[in-house]
PDB file of C-alpha atoms in Angstrom:
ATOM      1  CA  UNK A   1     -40.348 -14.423  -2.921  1.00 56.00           C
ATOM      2  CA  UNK A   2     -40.595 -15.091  -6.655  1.00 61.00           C
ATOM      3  CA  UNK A   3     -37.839 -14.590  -8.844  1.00 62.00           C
ATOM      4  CA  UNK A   4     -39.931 -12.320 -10.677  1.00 65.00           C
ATOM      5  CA  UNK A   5     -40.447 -10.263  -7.398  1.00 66.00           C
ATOM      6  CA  UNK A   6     -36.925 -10.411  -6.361  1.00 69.00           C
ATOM      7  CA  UNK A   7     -36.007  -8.836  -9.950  1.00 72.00           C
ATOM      8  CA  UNK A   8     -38.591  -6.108  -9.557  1.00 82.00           C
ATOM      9  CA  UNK A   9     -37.428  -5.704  -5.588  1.00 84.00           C
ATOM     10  CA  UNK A  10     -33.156  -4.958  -7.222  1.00 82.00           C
ATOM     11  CA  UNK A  11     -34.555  -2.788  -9.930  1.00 86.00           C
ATOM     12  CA  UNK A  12     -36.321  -0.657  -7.636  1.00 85.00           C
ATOM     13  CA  UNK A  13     -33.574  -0.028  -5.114  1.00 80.00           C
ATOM     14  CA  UNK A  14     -31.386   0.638  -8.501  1.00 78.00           C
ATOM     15  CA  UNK A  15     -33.727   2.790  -9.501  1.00 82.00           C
ATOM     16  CA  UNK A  16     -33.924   4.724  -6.048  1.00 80.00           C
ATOM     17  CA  UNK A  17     -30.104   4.606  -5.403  1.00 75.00           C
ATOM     18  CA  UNK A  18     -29.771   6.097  -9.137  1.00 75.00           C
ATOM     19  CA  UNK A  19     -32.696   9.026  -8.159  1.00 77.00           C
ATOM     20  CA  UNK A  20     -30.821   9.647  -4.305  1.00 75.00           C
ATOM     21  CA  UNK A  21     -27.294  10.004  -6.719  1.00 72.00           C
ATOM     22  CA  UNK A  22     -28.721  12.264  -8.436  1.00 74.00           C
ATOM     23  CA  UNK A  23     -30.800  14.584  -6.145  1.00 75.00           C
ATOM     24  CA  UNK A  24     -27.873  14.668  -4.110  1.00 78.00           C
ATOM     25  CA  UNK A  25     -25.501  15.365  -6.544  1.00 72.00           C
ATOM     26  CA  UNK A  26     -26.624  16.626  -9.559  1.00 70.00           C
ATOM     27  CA  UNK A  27     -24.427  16.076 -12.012  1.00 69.00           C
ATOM     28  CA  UNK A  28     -23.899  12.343 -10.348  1.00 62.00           C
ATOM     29  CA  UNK A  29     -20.184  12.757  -9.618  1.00 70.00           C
ATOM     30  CA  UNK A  30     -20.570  10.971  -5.806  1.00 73.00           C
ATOM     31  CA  UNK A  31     -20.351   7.313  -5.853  1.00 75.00           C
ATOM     32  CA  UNK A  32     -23.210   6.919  -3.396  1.00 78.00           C
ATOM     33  CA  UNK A  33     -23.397   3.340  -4.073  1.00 80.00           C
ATOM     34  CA  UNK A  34     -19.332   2.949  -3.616  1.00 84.00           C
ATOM     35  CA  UNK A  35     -20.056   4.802  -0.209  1.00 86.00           C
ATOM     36  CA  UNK A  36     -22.341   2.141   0.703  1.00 88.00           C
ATOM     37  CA  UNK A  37     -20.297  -0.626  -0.545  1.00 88.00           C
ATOM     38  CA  UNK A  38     -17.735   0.443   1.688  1.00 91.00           C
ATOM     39  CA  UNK A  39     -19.986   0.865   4.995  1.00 93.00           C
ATOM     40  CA  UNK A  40     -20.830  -2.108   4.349  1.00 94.00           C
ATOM     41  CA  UNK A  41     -17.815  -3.580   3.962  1.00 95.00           C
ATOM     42  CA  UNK A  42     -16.348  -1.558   7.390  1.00 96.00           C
ATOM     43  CA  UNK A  43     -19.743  -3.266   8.637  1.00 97.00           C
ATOM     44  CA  UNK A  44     -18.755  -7.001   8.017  1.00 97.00           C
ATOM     45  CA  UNK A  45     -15.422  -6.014   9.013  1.00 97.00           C
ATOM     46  CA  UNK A  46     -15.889  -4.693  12.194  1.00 96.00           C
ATOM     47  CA  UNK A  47     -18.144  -7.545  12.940  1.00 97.00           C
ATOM     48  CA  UNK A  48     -15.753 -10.199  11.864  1.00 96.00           C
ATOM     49  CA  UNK A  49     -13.606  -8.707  14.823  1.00 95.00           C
ATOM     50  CA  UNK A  50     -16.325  -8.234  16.759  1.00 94.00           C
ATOM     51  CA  UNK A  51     -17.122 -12.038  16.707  1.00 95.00           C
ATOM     52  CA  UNK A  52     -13.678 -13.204  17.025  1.00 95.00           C
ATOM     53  CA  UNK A  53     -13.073 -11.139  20.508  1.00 94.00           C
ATOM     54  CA  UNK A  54     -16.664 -13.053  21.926  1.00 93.00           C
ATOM     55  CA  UNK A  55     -15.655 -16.152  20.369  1.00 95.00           C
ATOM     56  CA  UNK A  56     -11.992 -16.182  22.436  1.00 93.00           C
ATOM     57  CA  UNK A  57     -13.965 -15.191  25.322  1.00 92.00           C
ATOM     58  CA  UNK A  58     -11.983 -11.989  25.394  1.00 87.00           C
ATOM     59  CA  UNK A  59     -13.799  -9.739  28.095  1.00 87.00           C
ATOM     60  CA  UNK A  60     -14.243  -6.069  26.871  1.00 88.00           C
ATOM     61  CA  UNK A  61     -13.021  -3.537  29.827  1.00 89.00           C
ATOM     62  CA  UNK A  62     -15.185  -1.175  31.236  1.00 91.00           C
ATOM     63  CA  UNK A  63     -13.770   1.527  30.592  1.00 93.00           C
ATOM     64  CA  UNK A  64     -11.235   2.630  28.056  1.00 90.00           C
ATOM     65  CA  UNK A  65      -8.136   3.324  29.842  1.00 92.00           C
ATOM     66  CA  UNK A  66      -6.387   7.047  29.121  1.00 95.00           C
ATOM     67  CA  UNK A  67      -2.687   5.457  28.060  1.00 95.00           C
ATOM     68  CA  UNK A  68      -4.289   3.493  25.757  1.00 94.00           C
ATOM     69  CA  UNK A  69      -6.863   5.704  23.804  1.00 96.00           C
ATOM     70  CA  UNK A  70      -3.664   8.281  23.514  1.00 97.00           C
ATOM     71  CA  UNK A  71      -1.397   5.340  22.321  1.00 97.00           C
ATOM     72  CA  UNK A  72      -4.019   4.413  19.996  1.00 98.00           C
ATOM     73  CA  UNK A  73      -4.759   7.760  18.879  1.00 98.00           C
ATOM     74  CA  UNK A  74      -0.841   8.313  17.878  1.00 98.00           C
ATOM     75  CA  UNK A  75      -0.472   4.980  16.414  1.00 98.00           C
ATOM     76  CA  UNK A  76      -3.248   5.737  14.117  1.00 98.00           C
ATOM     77  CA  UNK A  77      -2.382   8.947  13.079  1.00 98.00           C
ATOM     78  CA  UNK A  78       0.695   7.680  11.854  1.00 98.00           C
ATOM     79  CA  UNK A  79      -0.220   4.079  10.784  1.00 98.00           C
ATOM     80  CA  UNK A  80      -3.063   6.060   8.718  1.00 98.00           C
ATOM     81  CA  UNK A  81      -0.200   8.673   7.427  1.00 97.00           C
ATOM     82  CA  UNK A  82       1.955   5.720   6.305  1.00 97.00           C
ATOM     83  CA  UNK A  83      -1.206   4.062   4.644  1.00 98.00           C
ATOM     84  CA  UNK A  84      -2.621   6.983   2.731  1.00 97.00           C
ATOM     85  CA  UNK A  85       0.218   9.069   1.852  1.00 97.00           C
ATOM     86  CA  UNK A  86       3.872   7.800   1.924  1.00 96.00           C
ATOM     87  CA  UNK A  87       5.647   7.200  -1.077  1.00 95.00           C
ATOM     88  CA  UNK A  88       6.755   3.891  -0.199  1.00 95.00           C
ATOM     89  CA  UNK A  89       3.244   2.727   0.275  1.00 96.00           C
ATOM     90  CA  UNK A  90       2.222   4.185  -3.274  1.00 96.00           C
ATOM     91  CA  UNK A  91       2.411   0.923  -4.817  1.00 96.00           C
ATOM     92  CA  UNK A  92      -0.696  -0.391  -2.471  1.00 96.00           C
ATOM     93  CA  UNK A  93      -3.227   2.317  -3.527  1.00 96.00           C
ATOM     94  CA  UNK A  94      -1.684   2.622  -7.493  1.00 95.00           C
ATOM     95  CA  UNK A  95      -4.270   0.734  -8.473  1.00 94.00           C
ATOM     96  CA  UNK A  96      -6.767   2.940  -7.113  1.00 94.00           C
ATOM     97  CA  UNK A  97      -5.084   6.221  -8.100  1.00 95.00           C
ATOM     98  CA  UNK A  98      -3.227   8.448  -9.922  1.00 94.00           C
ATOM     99  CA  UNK A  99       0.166  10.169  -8.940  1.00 96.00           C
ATOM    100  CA  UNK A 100      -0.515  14.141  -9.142  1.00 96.00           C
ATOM    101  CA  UNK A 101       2.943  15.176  -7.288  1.00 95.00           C
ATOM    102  CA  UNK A 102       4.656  15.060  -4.245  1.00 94.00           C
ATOM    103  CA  UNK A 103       2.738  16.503  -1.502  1.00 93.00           C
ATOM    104  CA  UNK A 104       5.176  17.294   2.069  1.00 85.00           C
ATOM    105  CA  UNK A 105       8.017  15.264   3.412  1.00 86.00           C
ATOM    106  CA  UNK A 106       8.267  11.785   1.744  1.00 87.00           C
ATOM    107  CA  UNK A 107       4.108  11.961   1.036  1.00 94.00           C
ATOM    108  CA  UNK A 108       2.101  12.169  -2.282  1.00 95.00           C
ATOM    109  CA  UNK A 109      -0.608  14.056  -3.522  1.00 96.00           C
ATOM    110  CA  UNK A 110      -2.268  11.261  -5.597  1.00 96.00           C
ATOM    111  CA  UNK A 111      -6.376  11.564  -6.655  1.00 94.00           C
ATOM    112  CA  UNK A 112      -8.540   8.495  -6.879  1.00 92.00           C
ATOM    113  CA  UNK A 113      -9.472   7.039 -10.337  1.00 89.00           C
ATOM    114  CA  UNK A 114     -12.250   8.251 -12.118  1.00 81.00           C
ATOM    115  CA  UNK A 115     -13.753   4.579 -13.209  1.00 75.00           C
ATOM    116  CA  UNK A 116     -16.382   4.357 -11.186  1.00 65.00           C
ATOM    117  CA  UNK A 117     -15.377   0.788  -9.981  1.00 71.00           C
ATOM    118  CA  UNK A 118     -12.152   2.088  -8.390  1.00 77.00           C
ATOM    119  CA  UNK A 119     -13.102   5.939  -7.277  1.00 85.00           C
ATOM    120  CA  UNK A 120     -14.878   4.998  -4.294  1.00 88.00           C
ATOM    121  CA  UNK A 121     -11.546   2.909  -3.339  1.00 92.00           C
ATOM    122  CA  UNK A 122      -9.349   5.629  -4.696  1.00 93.00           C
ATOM    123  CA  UNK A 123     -11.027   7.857  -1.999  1.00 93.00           C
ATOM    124  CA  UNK A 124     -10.460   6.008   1.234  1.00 94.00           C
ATOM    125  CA  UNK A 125      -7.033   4.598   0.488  1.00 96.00           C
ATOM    126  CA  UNK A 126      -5.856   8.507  -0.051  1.00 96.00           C
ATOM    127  CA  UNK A 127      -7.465   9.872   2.728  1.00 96.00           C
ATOM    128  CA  UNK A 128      -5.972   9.944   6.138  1.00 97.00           C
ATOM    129  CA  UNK A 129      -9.208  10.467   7.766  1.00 97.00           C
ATOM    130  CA  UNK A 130     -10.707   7.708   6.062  1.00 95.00           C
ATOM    131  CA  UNK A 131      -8.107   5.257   6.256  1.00 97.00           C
ATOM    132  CA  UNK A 132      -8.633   6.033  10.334  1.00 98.00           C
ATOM    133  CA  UNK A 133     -11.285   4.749  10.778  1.00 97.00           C
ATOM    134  CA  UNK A 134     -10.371   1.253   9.580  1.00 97.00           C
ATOM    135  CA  UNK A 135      -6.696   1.352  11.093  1.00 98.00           C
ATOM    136  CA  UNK A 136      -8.794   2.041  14.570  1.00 98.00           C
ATOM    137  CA  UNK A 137     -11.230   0.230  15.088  1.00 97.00           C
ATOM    138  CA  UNK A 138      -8.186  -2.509  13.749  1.00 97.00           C
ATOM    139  CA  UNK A 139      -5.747  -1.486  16.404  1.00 98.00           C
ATOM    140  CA  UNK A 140      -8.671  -1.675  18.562  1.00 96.00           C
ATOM    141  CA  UNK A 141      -9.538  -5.229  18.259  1.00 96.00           C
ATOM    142  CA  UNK A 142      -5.737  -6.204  18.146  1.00 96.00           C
ATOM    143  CA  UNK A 143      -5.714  -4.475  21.785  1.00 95.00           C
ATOM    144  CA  UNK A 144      -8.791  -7.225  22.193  1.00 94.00           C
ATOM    145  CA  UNK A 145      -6.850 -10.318  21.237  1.00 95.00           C
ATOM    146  CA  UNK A 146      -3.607  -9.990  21.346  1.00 95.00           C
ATOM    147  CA  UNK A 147      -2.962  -7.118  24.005  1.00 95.00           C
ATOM    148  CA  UNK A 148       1.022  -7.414  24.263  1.00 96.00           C
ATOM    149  CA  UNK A 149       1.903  -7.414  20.623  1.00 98.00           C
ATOM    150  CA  UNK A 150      -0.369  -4.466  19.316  1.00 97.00           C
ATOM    151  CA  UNK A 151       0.545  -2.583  22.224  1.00 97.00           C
ATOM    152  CA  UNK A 152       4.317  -3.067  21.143  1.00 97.00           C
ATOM    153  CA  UNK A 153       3.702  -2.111  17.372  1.00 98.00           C
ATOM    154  CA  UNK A 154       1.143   1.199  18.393  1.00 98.00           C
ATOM    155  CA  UNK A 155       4.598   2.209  20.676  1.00 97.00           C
ATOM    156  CA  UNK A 156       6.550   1.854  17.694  1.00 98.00           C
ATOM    157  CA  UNK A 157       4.248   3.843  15.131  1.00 98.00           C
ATOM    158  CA  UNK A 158       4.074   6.310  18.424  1.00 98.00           C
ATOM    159  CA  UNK A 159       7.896   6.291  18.083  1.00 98.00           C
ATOM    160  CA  UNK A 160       7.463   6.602  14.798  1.00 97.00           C
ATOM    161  CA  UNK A 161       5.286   9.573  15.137  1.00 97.00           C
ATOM    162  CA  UNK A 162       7.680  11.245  17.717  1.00 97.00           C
ATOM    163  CA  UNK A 163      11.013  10.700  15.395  1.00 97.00           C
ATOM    164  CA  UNK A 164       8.330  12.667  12.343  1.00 95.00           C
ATOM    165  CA  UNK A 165       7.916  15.902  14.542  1.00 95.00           C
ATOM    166  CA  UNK A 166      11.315  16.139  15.861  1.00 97.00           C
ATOM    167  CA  UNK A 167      12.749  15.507  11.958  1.00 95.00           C
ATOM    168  CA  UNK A 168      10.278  18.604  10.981  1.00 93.00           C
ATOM    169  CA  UNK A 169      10.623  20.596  13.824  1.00 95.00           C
ATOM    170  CA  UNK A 170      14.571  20.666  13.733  1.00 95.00           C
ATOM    171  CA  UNK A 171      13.993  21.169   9.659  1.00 92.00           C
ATOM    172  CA  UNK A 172      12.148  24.241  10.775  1.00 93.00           C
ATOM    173  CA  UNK A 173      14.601  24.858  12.882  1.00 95.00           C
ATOM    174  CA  UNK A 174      17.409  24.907  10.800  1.00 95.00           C
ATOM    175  CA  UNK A 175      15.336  26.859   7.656  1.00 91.00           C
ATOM    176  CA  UNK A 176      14.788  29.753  10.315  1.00 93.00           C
ATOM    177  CA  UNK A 177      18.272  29.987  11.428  1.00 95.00           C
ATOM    178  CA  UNK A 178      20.100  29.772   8.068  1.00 92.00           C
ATOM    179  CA  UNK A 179      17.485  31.239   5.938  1.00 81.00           C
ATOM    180  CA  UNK A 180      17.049  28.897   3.429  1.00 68.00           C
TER     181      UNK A 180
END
């Protein structure tokens, strides 16, 4: 392809990502083309992993075994938690965000930036569903290569997760019996 070609070829998929941003959207407030950066970037991640687990020869099992899904599901939920909300991880998605308040036990309410470099960003570090998805598939692939050790850190963040709803549950608890 000419360079000519290729320049015609980027302006026309500019063009087409600028109509589907704003057909879908109409004043244009989603970052379609943030969205995409980022599946594509959970796309070269996932396959990074991917190729590391066939390159050690790592055999997949055949089935996902129960214990594990459920210690992986914990582990996430509270990995992601830790990732997304807590205050002591505020200084990782600062750049990326804006404080609004605090938001629960020792968790933020924070918004994403408006720039549109840094909203898509913004976004996924401050949501716990998105964050998820990456902390997964990651936990996932550790399970892949190096069994013993992930398993060991998803029982702690499962620990973790346990110590959180007895701390809130005896909070309750206490509130009910009191008053306060």
């Amino acid at each position: 392809m000419t360079r000519t070609a290729e320049g015609g070829a980027v302006s026309r998929v500019k063009g087409m990502l600028r109509r589907v941003e704003h057909t879908y959207a109409e004043d244009g407030e989603r970052p379609i083309r943030g969205y995409l950066v980022a599946m594509s970037a959970f796309a070269a991640y996932t396959t990074s992993w991917a190729l590391l687990v066939r390159r050690r020869g790592r055999p997949l099992p055949d089935r996902p075994v129960p214990w594990d899904v459920a210690l992986t599901a914990v582990a996430t939920f509270r990995l992601s938690r830790l990732l997304s909300k807590a205050s002591v991880t505020s200084p990782l998605r600062a750049p990326f965000t804006t404080f609004v308040g605090p938001q629960g036990p020792a968790e933020l309410h924070e918004e994403a930036r408006s720039d549109d470099r840094r909203a898509t960003v913004g976004e996924l570090v401050t949501c716990p569903f998105c964050v998820s998805v990456w902390v997964a598939s990651s936990l996932t692939a550790g399970q892949l290569l190096w069994p013993r050790a992930t398993r060991t850190a998803m029982g702690a963040l499962t620990a973790l997760a346990g110590a959180d709803a007895l701390q809130l549950t005896y909070g309750a608890l206490v509130d009910r019996t009191t008053g306060d």
